[in-house]
Amino acid sequence: MVIDKIKKINQVDDINEKNVKASDMLVGKWLKCSNCKEILYKEDVKNNYSVCPNCGKHFRISARRRIKQIIDEGTFEELDANMQTSDILNFEGYKDKIKLLQEKTNIEEAIKTGIGKINGEKVAIGVMDSNFFMGSMGSVVGEKISRLVERAIYEKLPVIIFCVSGGARMQEGIISLMQMAKTSASIAKLDEKGLLYISVLTDPTTGGVTASFASLGDIILAEPGALIGFAGPRVIEQTIKQKLPDGFQSSEFLLEHGFIDKIVERKDMKDTLYKILRLHIHN
Amino acid sequence: MKKITAWDRVEIARKADRPKTLDYINKIFTNFIEFHGDRAFGDDKSIIAGIAELEGIPVTIIGEQKGKTAKENIQRNFGMPNPEGYRKALRLMKQAEKFKRPIITFIDTPGAYPGMEAEERGQGEAIARNLFEMSKLKVPTISVVIGEGSSGGALAIGVTDKIIMLENSIYSILSPEGFASILYKDSSKSKEVAEKMKITAKELKKLGIIDEVIKENEEGIQKDFENICNKLSNILLKNIKTLSKLNTDDLVKLRFEKYRKIGGIL
C-alpha cells in the first residue's frame, strides 16, 4: 500500500525561510539536480518555482511553499491547522515520531487545508506535504479532507487538492485504510452537489491516496515527471521479478494510458487552475 | 487451552482448504448464475460475480476467489484482482442498484494485484471508483470477510452498510509481512507486528470498524461449515430485512456516516 522506497531527492524547499543563516550560505548555496546532475545555485532554483533551470525537473516542495505559489497573497485562511491524531491503535513509538517530526520540520501534519483565492476566485484547497511522514494518510489527513469538502459544500466552492503521498499511514492500521473510504465518500458527496473537484498529482502519489481521492477528480492534472501509481515500483519489481522500464508510472505514462487530463508545468499551474475555474463559474 | 494469537489467525485465514467464496455461494444461495466481464477489457477470474436467491430474495453476489490448489490459484491469480475485476464488480453493483437487489460481497484477498499491467490499466483508479460509487449505492450492501482481507484490494468491494467477519478471518491495511517490511525493514517481524496491527475480528469489532463476528469452531471451520453457513445465512437475511425497511435517502446517509466518523483526532 505505501510505496516503500522512494528515491530521496534534493530538498530545495523553503530556502531562506528556515535553517538558512548567513553562515550557512557559503556551504549551502548550491545543490545538485537529482535528474541532470547539474550543480545549481539554490537561489536560481528557488526563483524558478523549485524547478531545475537546466532540465526542468520538478523538485518536491512543501505545502507552505505550494500555497504561496498558488494562492493570492494574504487570502489563505487555514482550517484545522492544529488537528492531531489520537493514535487510536496506541501504536508503539508513533506519538513520539509525530512529535519529533513536528519539531524537526515545523509542519503539523501531512496536509494543509484552507480557503483562499486564485486570481480572485475563491476555492477550498488542500495541499499535501511529503516532508511530513511521506505525505501518508491517517486520521488527520482523512478528517481534514472531509471537513474541507463539507466547508466547500456549505460555501458552494470548488475543491482543489494537491496530492503527494506514499499512501496510507501504517501506524494507524485499519483506521488509515478506512480513510480511503471516508475521503472517497466525501468526494462523492461533493460530486452530487455539482461542485468541481480538481485533483493535482505531484511526485510521488501512490498507494491508498492514488486509490482514493487522488484519482477521483472531475479534472486530474499532474506535474511533469511525477511518480504516480498504486503499487510502488519496488513491489512491482518483486512481483514480476524484472526491472521496470524507464518512465513507468510517470505522469507522461499516465497521460498516455488515459488516466490524467493534462500535464501542467509548475510555472503555469496557477494560471491553468484559474482558467479551469473561470469556465465553471456559471455553475 | 492455548491462546490463539493474531498470527495464528493469519495462518488460519490463509489455509488452502479454508472455505472460499464459491463454497459459500453454493451452500447459502440458490439459482446462482455467474456473470462475466467488465465490458471494457476482460474477465478477471479472481472476482466471482453474479445473481442468486437468498431464501427467495434476489441478490447480487460479488466475491474474491482464491484457489485451493496450485493450478486453481494460478487461474484465480491467488485472489488478487486486476482493475477489470473491480470494474466487473462495479458494473454488477450498478446493475443491482437498477434492479433494486441487495448486494452481498465476500472478501478474501492478499491485496490488489501489484503487477505492471494492473498499473497500466489503472489499479488505483479502479479501486477509488469503487469506493466512490459504493458509498452512494441505493440498495442494501453487506460484506463478509471470510479469510484474508488485505489493503485497498479488500476495501474495493467492502464499503458496505454492514461488515461481517468470521472469527478467524483478518482485515488489515496490509499483510503483516508487508507492514513489517515497511516499518521495520524486516518482514520476519510479521508475527510480532500482527499482534500490534489490530487485525482480528474481535479487535475490529471493539474498534467499531465491523458490525458482527461469526464464531468459529475450535476444530476448524471445515468441520463446522454447515453450521457456519446457517449462521451467516440468518445474519444476511436479518440485515437485508432491516436495511430494506429504510428509505433510500436514510440508507445512503447512514452508510456515509458510518465511514465519515471513522478516525481518531484530537
Short mmCIF file of N, CA and C in Angstrom, two decimals, chain A residues 35-114:
data_model
loop_
_atom_site.label_atom_id
_atom_site.label_comp_id
_atom_site.label_asym_id
_atom_site.label_seq_id
_atom_site.Cartn_x
_atom_site.Cartn_y
_atom_site.Cartn_z
N ASN A 35 18.25 14.81 -11.21
CA ASN A 35 17.98 14.27 -12.55
C ASN A 35 19.16 14.48 -13.51
N CYS A 36 19.53 15.75 -13.72
CA CYS A 36 20.57 16.02 -14.72
C CYS A 36 21.96 16.15 -14.11
N LYS A 37 22.02 16.09 -12.74
CA LYS A 37 23.29 16.15 -12.00
C LYS A 37 24.00 17.49 -12.12
N GLU A 38 23.38 18.45 -12.71
CA GLU A 38 23.96 19.78 -12.83
C GLU A 38 24.04 20.42 -11.44
N ILE A 39 25.14 21.13 -11.19
CA ILE A 39 25.24 21.87 -9.93
C ILE A 39 24.50 23.19 -10.11
N LEU A 40 23.56 23.43 -9.22
CA LEU A 40 22.69 24.59 -9.38
C LEU A 40 22.82 25.56 -8.21
N TYR A 41 22.66 26.81 -8.51
CA TYR A 41 22.65 27.84 -7.48
C TYR A 41 21.24 27.84 -6.89
N LYS A 42 21.17 27.61 -5.56
CA LYS A 42 19.87 27.43 -4.91
C LYS A 42 18.89 28.59 -5.18
N GLU A 43 19.43 29.77 -5.17
CA GLU A 43 18.58 30.94 -5.35
C GLU A 43 17.91 30.91 -6.73
N ASP A 44 18.67 30.43 -7.73
CA ASP A 44 18.10 30.30 -9.08
C ASP A 44 16.95 29.30 -9.10
N VAL A 45 17.17 28.19 -8.38
CA VAL A 45 16.14 27.15 -8.33
C VAL A 45 14.89 27.70 -7.66
N LYS A 46 15.13 28.39 -6.56
CA LYS A 46 14.00 28.94 -5.82
C LYS A 46 13.21 29.93 -6.69
N ASN A 47 13.94 30.75 -7.40
CA ASN A 47 13.26 31.74 -8.26
C ASN A 47 12.61 31.11 -9.47
N ASN A 48 12.89 29.83 -9.68
CA ASN A 48 12.30 29.12 -10.83
C ASN A 48 11.26 28.10 -10.33
N TYR A 49 10.50 28.47 -9.34
CA TYR A 49 9.43 27.60 -8.78
C TYR A 49 9.96 26.27 -8.23
N SER A 50 11.21 26.24 -7.83
CA SER A 50 11.83 24.99 -7.38
C SER A 50 11.84 23.94 -8.48
N VAL A 51 12.10 24.42 -9.68
CA VAL A 51 12.24 23.54 -10.85
C VAL A 51 13.65 23.72 -11.37
N CYS A 52 14.31 22.64 -11.73
CA CYS A 52 15.68 22.75 -12.22
C CYS A 52 15.73 23.62 -13.48
N PRO A 53 16.51 24.71 -13.46
CA PRO A 53 16.57 25.59 -14.63
C PRO A 53 17.24 24.90 -15.83
N ASN A 54 17.99 23.85 -15.54
CA ASN A 54 18.69 23.15 -16.61
C ASN A 54 17.83 22.10 -17.30
N CYS A 55 17.20 21.19 -16.53
CA CYS A 55 16.48 20.08 -17.16
C CYS A 55 14.97 20.08 -16.92
N GLY A 56 14.49 20.99 -16.06
CA GLY A 56 13.04 21.06 -15.84
C GLY A 56 12.51 20.10 -14.79
N LYS A 57 13.41 19.41 -14.10
CA LYS A 57 12.99 18.52 -13.01
C LYS A 57 12.21 19.32 -11.96
N HIS A 58 11.02 18.83 -11.64
CA HIS A 58 10.21 19.48 -10.61
C HIS A 58 10.56 18.90 -9.24
N PHE A 59 11.27 19.69 -8.43
CA PHE A 59 11.63 19.21 -7.10
C PHE A 59 10.40 19.24 -6.19
N ARG A 60 10.45 18.40 -5.16
CA ARG A 60 9.34 18.39 -4.21
C ARG A 60 9.35 19.68 -3.40
N ILE A 61 8.15 20.20 -3.13
CA ILE A 61 8.08 21.42 -2.32
C ILE A 61 7.08 21.24 -1.19
N SER A 62 7.24 22.05 -0.18
CA SER A 62 6.37 21.93 1.00
C SER A 62 4.99 22.50 0.69
N ALA A 63 4.03 22.15 1.54
CA ALA A 63 2.68 22.67 1.39
C ALA A 63 2.70 24.20 1.52
N ARG A 64 3.49 24.66 2.44
CA ARG A 64 3.56 26.10 2.69
C ARG A 64 3.98 26.85 1.43
N ARG A 65 5.00 26.30 0.79
CA ARG A 65 5.53 26.94 -0.40
C ARG A 65 4.56 26.84 -1.58
N ARG A 66 3.92 25.67 -1.65
CA ARG A 66 2.93 25.45 -2.73
C ARG A 66 1.79 26.47 -2.62
N ILE A 67 1.34 26.67 -1.40
CA ILE A 67 0.24 27.61 -1.19
C ILE A 67 0.66 29.02 -1.63
N LYS A 68 1.91 29.37 -1.33
CA LYS A 68 2.43 30.67 -1.77
C LYS A 68 2.40 30.81 -3.28
N GLN A 69 2.71 29.69 -3.96
CA GLN A 69 2.76 29.72 -5.43
C GLN A 69 1.37 29.80 -6.06
N ILE A 70 0.37 29.22 -5.38
CA ILE A 70 -0.95 29.05 -6.00
C ILE A 70 -1.99 30.06 -5.51
N ILE A 71 -1.93 30.39 -4.24
CA ILE A 71 -2.99 31.21 -3.64
C ILE A 71 -2.57 32.68 -3.57
N ASP A 72 -3.50 33.57 -3.89
CA ASP A 72 -3.22 35.01 -3.86
C ASP A 72 -2.72 35.42 -2.47
N GLU A 73 -1.73 36.27 -2.46
CA GLU A 73 -1.12 36.65 -1.20
C GLU A 73 -2.15 37.22 -0.22
N GLY A 74 -2.07 36.74 1.00
CA GLY A 74 -2.92 37.29 2.06
C GLY A 74 -4.35 36.77 2.06
N THR A 75 -4.69 35.82 1.18
CA THR A 75 -6.08 35.35 1.13
C THR A 75 -6.26 33.97 1.77
N PHE A 76 -5.17 33.31 2.13
CA PHE A 76 -5.31 31.93 2.64
C PHE A 76 -5.73 31.92 4.11
N GLU A 77 -6.84 31.24 4.33
CA GLU A 77 -7.33 31.08 5.71
C GLU A 77 -7.27 29.58 6.00
N GLU A 78 -6.34 29.19 6.87
CA GLU A 78 -6.16 27.76 7.11
C GLU A 78 -7.24 27.19 8.02
N LEU A 79 -7.66 25.95 7.71
CA LEU A 79 -8.66 25.25 8.52
C LEU A 79 -7.97 24.15 9.33
N ASP A 80 -8.45 23.91 10.51
CA ASP A 80 -8.00 22.78 11.34
C ASP A 80 -6.47 22.66 11.42
N ALA A 81 -5.80 23.80 11.54
CA ALA A 81 -4.34 23.81 11.45
C ALA A 81 -3.65 22.92 12.50
N ASN A 82 -4.26 22.81 13.66
CA ASN A 82 -3.57 22.08 14.73
C ASN A 82 -4.14 20.71 15.02
N MET A 83 -4.91 20.17 14.10
CA MET A 83 -5.51 18.85 14.33
C MET A 83 -4.43 17.77 14.49
N GLN A 84 -4.59 16.96 15.53
CA GLN A 84 -3.61 15.90 15.80
C GLN A 84 -4.28 14.53 15.79
N THR A 85 -3.49 13.51 15.53
CA THR A 85 -4.04 12.16 15.62
C THR A 85 -4.15 11.75 17.09
N SER A 86 -5.18 10.97 17.39
CA SER A 86 -5.32 10.47 18.76
C SER A 86 -4.64 9.12 18.93
N ASP A 87 -4.07 8.60 17.82
CA ASP A 87 -3.34 7.34 17.87
C ASP A 87 -4.22 6.23 18.47
N ILE A 88 -5.35 6.00 17.82
CA ILE A 88 -6.35 5.04 18.32
C ILE A 88 -5.74 3.67 18.63
N LEU A 89 -4.85 3.22 17.77
CA LEU A 89 -4.30 1.88 17.96
C LEU A 89 -3.22 1.85 19.05
N ASN A 90 -2.90 3.03 19.57
CA ASN A 90 -1.87 3.12 20.59
C ASN A 90 -0.60 2.43 20.11
N PHE A 91 -0.18 2.81 18.92
CA PHE A 91 0.91 2.12 18.26
C PHE A 91 2.27 2.58 18.78
N GLU A 92 3.03 1.59 19.19
CA GLU A 92 4.34 1.82 19.79
C GLU A 92 5.21 2.83 19.02
N GLY A 93 5.59 3.90 19.70
CA GLY A 93 6.53 4.84 19.11
C GLY A 93 5.93 5.87 18.16
N TYR A 94 4.64 5.72 17.86
CA TYR A 94 4.02 6.59 16.85
C TYR A 94 3.94 8.04 17.31
N LYS A 95 3.43 8.22 18.52
CA LYS A 95 3.25 9.59 19.03
C LYS A 95 4.60 10.32 19.12
N ASP A 96 5.61 9.58 19.55
CA ASP A 96 6.95 10.18 19.67
C ASP A 96 7.48 10.60 18.30
N LYS A 97 7.20 9.74 17.32
CA LYS A 97 7.68 10.03 15.97
C LYS A 97 7.00 11.28 15.41
N ILE A 98 5.70 11.38 15.68
CA ILE A 98 4.95 12.56 15.23
C ILE A 98 5.55 13.82 15.85
N LYS A 99 5.79 13.74 17.15
CA LYS A 99 6.30 14.89 17.88
C LYS A 99 7.67 15.31 17.33
N LEU A 100 8.50 14.32 17.12
CA LEU A 100 9.84 14.56 16.60
C LEU A 100 9.78 15.23 15.22
N LEU A 101 8.91 14.69 14.37
CA LEU A 101 8.76 15.25 13.03
C LEU A 101 8.25 16.68 13.07
N GLN A 102 7.30 16.91 13.95
CA GLN A 102 6.73 18.27 14.05
C GLN A 102 7.81 19.25 14.47
N GLU A 103 8.65 18.83 15.41
CA GLU A 103 9.72 19.72 15.87
C GLU A 103 10.76 19.93 14.78
N LYS A 104 11.09 18.85 14.09
CA LYS A 104 12.14 18.91 13.07
C LYS A 104 11.71 19.69 11.83
N THR A 105 10.46 19.49 11.41
CA THR A 105 10.04 20.08 10.14
C THR A 105 9.21 21.35 10.30
N ASN A 106 8.73 21.57 11.53
CA ASN A 106 7.83 22.69 11.75
C ASN A 106 6.55 22.57 10.91
N ILE A 107 6.15 21.34 10.66
CA ILE A 107 4.92 21.06 9.91
C ILE A 107 4.04 20.23 10.85
N GLU A 108 2.76 20.52 10.89
CA GLU A 108 1.88 19.84 11.85
C GLU A 108 1.42 18.47 11.38
N GLU A 109 1.09 18.37 10.11
CA GLU A 109 0.61 17.08 9.58
C GLU A 109 0.84 17.04 8.07
N ALA A 110 0.42 15.93 7.44
CA ALA A 110 0.76 15.70 6.03
C ALA A 110 -0.14 16.44 5.04
N ILE A 111 -1.07 17.24 5.56
CA ILE A 111 -1.85 18.09 4.65
C ILE A 111 -2.19 19.41 5.33
N LYS A 112 -2.22 20.46 4.52
CA LYS A 112 -2.76 21.75 4.97
C LYS A 112 -4.03 21.97 4.18
N THR A 113 -5.09 22.40 4.84
CA THR A 113 -6.32 22.71 4.12
C THR A 113 -6.75 24.13 4.44
N GLY A 114 -7.51 24.72 3.55
CA GLY A 114 -7.99 26.07 3.82
C GLY A 114 -8.78 26.65 2.68
#
